[in-house]
Short mmCIF file of C-alpha atoms in Angstrom, two decimals:
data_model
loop_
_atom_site.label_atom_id
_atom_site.label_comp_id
_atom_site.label_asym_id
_atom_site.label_seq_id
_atom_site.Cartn_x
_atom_site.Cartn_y
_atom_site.Cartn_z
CA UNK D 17 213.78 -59.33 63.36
CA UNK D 18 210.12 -60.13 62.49
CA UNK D 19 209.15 -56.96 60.25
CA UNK D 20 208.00 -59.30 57.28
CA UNK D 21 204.41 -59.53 58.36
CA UNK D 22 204.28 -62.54 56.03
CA UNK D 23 206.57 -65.13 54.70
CA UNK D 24 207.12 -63.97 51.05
CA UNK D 25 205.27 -66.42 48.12
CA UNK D 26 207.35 -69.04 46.31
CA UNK D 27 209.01 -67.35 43.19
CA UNK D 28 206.32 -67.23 40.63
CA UNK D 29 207.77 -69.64 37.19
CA UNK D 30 208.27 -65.90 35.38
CA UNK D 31 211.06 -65.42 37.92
CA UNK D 32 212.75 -69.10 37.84
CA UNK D 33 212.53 -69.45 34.00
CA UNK D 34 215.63 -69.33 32.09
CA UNK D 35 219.63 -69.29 33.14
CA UNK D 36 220.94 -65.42 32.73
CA UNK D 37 224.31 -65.05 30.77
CA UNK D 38 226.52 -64.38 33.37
CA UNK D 39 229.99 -61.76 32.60
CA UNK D 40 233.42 -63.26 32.10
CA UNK D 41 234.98 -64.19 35.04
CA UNK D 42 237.92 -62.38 35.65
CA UNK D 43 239.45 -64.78 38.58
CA UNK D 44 238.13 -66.71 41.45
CA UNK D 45 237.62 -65.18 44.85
CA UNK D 46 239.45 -67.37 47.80
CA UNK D 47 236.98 -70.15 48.75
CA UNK D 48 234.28 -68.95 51.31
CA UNK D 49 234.34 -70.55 54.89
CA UNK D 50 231.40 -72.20 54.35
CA UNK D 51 228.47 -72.49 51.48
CA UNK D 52 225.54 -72.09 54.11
CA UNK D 53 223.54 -69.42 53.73
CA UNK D 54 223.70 -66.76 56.19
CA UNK D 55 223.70 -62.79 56.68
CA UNK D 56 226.76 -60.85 57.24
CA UNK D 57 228.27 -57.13 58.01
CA UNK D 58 231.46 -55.94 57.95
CA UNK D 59 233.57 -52.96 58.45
CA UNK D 60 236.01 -52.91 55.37
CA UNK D 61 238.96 -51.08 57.70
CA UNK D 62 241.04 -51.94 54.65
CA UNK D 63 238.96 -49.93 52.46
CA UNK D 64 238.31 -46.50 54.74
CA UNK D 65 236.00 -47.60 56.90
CA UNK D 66 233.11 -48.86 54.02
CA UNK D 67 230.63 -51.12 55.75
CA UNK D 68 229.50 -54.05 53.98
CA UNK D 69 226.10 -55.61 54.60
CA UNK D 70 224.47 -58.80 53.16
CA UNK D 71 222.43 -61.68 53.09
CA UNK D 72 221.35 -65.04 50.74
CA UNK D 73 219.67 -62.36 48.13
CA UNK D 74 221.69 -59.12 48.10
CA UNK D 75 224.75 -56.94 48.98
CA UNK D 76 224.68 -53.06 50.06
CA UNK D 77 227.59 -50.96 51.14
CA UNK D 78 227.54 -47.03 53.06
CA UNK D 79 230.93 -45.15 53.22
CA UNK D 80 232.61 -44.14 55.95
CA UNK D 81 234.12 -40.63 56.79
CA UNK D 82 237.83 -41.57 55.91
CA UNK D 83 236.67 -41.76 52.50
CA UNK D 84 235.41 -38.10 51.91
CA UNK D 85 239.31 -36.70 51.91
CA UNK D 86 240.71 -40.04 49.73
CA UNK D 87 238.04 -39.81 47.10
CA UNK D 88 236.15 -36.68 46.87
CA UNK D 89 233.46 -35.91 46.91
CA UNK D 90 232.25 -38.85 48.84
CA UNK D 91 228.33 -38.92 50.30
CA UNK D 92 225.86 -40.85 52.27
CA UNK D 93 224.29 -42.77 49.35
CA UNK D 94 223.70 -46.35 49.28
CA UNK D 95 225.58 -48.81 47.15
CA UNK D 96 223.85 -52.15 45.51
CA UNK D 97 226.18 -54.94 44.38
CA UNK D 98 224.87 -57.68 42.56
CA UNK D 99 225.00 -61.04 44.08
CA UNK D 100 224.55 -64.37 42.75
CA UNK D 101 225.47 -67.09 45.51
CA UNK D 102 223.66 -67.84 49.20
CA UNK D 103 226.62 -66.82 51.15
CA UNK D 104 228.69 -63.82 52.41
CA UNK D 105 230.95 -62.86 49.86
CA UNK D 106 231.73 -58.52 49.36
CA UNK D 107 234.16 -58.71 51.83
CA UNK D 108 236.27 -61.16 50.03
CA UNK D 109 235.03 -59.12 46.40
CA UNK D 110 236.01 -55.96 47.91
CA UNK D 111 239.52 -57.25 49.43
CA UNK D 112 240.09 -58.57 45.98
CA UNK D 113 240.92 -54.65 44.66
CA UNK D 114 238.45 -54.94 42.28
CA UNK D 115 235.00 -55.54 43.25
CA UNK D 116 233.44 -54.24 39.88
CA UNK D 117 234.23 -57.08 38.11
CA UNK D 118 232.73 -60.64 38.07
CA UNK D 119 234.72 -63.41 39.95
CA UNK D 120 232.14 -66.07 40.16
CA UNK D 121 229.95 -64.48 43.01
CA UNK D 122 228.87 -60.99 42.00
CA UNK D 123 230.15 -57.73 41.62
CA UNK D 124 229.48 -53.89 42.17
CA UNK D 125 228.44 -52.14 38.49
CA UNK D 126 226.36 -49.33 40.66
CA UNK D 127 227.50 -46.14 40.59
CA UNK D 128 226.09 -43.83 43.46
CA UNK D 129 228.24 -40.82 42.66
CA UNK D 130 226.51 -37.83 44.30
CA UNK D 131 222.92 -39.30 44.34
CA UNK D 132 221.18 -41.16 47.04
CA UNK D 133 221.50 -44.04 45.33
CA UNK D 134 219.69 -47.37 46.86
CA UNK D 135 217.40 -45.41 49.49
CA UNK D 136 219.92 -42.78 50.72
CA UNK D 137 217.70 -39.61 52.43
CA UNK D 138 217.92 -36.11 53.57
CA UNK D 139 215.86 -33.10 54.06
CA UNK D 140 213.67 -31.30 51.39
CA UNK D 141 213.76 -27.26 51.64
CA UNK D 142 213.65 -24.55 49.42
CA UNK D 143 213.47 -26.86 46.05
CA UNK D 144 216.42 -29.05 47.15
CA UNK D 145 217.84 -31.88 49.01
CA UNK D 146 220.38 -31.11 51.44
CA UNK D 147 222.20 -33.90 52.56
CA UNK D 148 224.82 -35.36 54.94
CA UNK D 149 228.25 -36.36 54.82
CA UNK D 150 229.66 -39.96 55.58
CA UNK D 151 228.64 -41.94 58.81
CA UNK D 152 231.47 -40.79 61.14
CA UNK D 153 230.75 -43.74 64.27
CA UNK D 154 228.81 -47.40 63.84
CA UNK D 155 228.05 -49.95 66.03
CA UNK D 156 227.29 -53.69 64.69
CA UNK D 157 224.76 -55.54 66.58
CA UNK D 158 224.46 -58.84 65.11
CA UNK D 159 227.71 -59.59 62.39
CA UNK D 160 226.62 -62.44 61.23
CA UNK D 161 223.69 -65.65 61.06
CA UNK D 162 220.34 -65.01 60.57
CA UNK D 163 220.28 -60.74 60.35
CA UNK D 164 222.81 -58.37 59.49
CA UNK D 165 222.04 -55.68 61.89
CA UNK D 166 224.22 -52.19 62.86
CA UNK D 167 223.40 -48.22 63.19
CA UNK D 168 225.41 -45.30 62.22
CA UNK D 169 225.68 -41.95 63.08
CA UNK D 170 225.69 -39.14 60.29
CA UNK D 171 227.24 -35.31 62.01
CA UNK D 172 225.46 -32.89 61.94
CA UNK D 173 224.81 -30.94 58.26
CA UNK D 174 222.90 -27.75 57.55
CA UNK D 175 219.79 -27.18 55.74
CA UNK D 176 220.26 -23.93 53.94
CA UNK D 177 221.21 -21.26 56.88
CA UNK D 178 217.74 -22.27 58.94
CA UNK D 179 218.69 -25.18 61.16
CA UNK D 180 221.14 -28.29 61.38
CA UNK D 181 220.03 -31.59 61.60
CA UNK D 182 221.86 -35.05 61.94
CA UNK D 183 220.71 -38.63 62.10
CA UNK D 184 220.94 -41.92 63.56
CA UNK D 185 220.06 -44.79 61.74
CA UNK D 186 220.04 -48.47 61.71
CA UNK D 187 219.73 -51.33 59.21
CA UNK D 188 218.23 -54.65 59.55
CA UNK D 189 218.64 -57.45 56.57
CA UNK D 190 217.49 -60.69 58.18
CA UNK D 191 217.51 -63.59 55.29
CA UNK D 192 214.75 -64.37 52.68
CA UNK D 193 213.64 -60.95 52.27
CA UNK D 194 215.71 -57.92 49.37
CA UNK D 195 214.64 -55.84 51.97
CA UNK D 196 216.97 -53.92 54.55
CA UNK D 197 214.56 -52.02 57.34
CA UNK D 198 215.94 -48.74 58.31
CA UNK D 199 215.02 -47.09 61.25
CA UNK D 200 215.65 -43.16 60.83
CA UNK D 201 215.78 -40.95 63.68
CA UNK D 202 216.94 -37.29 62.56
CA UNK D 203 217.18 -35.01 65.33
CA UNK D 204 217.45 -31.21 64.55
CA UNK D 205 217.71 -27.79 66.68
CA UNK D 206 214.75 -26.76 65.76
CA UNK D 207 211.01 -27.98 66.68
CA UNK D 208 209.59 -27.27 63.21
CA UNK D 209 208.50 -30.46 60.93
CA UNK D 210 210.71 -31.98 58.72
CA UNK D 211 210.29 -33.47 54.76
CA UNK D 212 212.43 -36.08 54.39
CA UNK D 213 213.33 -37.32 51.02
CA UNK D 214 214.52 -40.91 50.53
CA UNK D 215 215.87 -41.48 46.98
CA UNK D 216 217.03 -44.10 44.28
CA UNK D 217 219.54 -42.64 41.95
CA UNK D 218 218.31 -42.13 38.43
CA UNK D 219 221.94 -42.44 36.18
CA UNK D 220 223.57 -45.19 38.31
CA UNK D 221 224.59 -47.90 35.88
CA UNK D 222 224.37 -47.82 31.87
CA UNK D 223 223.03 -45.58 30.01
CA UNK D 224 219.76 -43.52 30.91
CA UNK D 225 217.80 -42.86 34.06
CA UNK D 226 216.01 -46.56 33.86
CA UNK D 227 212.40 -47.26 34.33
CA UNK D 228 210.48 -46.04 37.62
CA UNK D 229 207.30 -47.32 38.65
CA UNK D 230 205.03 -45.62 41.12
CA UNK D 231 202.60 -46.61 43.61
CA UNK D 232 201.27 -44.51 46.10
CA UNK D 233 198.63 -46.50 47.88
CA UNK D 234 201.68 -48.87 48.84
CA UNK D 235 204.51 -46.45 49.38
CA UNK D 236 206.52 -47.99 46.63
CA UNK D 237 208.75 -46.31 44.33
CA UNK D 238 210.63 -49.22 41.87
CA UNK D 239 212.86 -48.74 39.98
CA UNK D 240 214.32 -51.07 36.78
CA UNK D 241 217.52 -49.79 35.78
CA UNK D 242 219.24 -50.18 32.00
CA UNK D 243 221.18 -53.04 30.64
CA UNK D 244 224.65 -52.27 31.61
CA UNK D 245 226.52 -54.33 29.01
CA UNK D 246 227.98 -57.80 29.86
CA UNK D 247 226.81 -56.25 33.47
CA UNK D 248 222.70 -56.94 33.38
CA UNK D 249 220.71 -54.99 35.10
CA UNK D 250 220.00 -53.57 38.70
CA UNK D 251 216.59 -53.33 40.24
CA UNK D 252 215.73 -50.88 43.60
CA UNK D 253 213.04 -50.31 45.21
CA UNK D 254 211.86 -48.23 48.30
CA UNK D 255 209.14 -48.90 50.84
CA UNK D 256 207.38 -46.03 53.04
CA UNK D 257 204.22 -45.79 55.21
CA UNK D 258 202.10 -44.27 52.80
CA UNK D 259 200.38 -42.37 55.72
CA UNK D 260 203.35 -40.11 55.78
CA UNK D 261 203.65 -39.26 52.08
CA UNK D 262 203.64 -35.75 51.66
CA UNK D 263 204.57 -35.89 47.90
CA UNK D 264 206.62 -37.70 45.19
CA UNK D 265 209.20 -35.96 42.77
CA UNK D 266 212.56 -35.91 41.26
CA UNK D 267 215.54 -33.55 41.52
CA UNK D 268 218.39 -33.90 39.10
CA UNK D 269 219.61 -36.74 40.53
CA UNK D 270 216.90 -38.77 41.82
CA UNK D 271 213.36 -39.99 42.10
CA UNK D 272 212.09 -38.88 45.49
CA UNK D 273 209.60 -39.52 47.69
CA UNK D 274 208.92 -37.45 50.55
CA UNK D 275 207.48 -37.60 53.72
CA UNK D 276 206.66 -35.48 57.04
CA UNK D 277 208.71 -36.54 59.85
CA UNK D 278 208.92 -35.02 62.98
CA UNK D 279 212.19 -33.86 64.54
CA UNK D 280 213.78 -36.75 67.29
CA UNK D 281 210.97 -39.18 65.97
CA UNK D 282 211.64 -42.44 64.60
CA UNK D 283 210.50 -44.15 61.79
CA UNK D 284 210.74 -47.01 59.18
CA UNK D 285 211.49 -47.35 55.59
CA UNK D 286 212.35 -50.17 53.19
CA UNK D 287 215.13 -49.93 50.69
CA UNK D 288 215.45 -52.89 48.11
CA UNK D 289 217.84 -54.21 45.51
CA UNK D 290 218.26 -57.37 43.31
CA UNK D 291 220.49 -57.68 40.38
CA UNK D 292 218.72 -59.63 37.18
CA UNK D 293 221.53 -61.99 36.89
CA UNK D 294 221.29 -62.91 40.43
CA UNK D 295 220.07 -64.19 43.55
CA UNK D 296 215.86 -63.49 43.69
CA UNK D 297 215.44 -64.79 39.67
CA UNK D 298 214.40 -61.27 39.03
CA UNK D 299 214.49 -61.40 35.30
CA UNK D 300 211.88 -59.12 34.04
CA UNK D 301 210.32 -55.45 35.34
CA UNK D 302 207.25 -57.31 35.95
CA UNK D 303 208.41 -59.81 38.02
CA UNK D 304 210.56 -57.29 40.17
CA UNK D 305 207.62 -54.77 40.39
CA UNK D 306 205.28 -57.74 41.74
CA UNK D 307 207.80 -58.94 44.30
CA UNK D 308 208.48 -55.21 45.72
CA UNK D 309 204.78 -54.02 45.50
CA UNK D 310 203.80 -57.67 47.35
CA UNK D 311 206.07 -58.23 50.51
CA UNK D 312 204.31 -57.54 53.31
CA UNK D 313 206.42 -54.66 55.45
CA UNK D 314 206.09 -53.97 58.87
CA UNK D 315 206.53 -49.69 59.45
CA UNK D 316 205.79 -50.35 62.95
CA UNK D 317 208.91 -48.56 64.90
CA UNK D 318 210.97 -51.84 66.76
CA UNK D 319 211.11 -51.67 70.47
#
């Protein structure tokens, strides 16, 4: 699980200063198991098939194939719940029947709609993003302790009327890190290269497309999203090799970077969230920006 090359640096004072005003809590969640901190996934059954991963810093969630026919239309995007305690708690926030709003632990204010959302990809031709459906089969390898760790497999989905494509992929969030690793491996029938674009959704909570922040030389896109009332604020951020940029850009929907990927090839990006009320003390733009552009990723494929 070692693809932080370094152990992050302590939380600067910029990030520790000051207690955020947390939303009303609308009633307690049952009691945890335990208070220890720990990493967790979970395939919500209850829920059509959503699968819930977390750790001590942050909460993500993928939908599964059930959902695309309840509540249409239903995509591949990742969703970012704010979190503000050490342990596992969006399974018990998402049994509750309302996990967007606040019971004491966090909540989910981000609204992924039809974009990619926290870090969500697919393939760039003729001037547009074609994208899958749901994941349709997972497999969770580690379900809980010191990584949250599963794949999923995405069907195969057309881009335009020249090929197909479909994907396997799987996500690593060990603790200490707002970092999930994703290892992408999109297999096609055809030979010819692929551009891949991995997005963060640009009109995902409050009002406006948020703040984005661009750095090539590190393969960072971040992104500071607007206050969202009583809410706060969500923060994203994505991580690629810089050696396989082939260009950064925006469709409708999202800020995009893209990058040349072979067909049946592996590789490694970083997708990272933190909400500004929560776990991380990620209060300012600056702060989150610093934290993002500094951890030191590994895009090294795992054996």
């Amino acid at each position: 699980m070692a693809f932080l090359l370094a152990v992050a640096p302590a939380m600067p004072a910029a990030q520790e200063a000051g207690t955020p005003d947390m939303p009303a809590v609308a009633g307690p969640l049952p009691p945890p198991p335990d208070r220890e901190a720990q990493a967790a996934v979970v395939r919500a059954d209850y829920r059509y098939d959503d699968l819930l991963w977390e750790n001590d810093r942050t909460a993500h969630r993928i939908y599964g194939h059930a959902l695309e026919a309840a509540e249409p239309p239903s995509g591949s995007g990742i969703d970012s719940w704010g979190k503000n305690v050490r342990w596992p708690f969006a399974d018990r926030q998402l049994r509750s029947g309302d996990q967007h709003s606040y019971r004491g632990e966090g909540l989910d204010f981000y609204n992924v709609g039809s974009t990619r959302g926290a870090g969500g990809l697919g393939i760039w031709h003729d001037n547009k993003l074609w994208t899958s459906r749901n994941y349709v089969r997972h497999r969770i390898l580690s379900a809980s302790g010191q990584a949250a760790d599963f794949t999923v497999d995405y069907a195969p989905w057309p881009v335009d009327v020249d090929r197909k494509v479909w994907e396997t992929r799987r996500f690593t969030l060990p603790l200490g890190t707002h970092f999930t690793r994703m290892v992408s491996t999109i297999s096609s029938d055809s030979d010819e290269p692929l551009l891949v674009g991995i997005g963060i959704g640009k009109r995902t909570t409050g009002q406006g497309a948020g703040e984005l922040t661009v750095d090539r030389a590190k393969g960072l896109l971040s992104w500071w999203g607007p206050a969202d009332g009583d809410h706060g604020r969500m923060a994203i951020a994505i991580r690629v090799d810089p050696a396989m940029i082939a260009e950064i850009r925006a469709d409708a929907d999202n800020q995009l970077v893209l990058l040349r990927v072979a067909p049946g090839k592996p590789f490694v990006y970083f997708s990272g969230s933190a909400w500004d009320k929560g776990q991380g003390g990620f209060r300012t733009r600056q702060a989150w920006n610093a934290y993002a552009a500094g951890e030191k990723l590994d895009f090294g494929v795992p054996r």
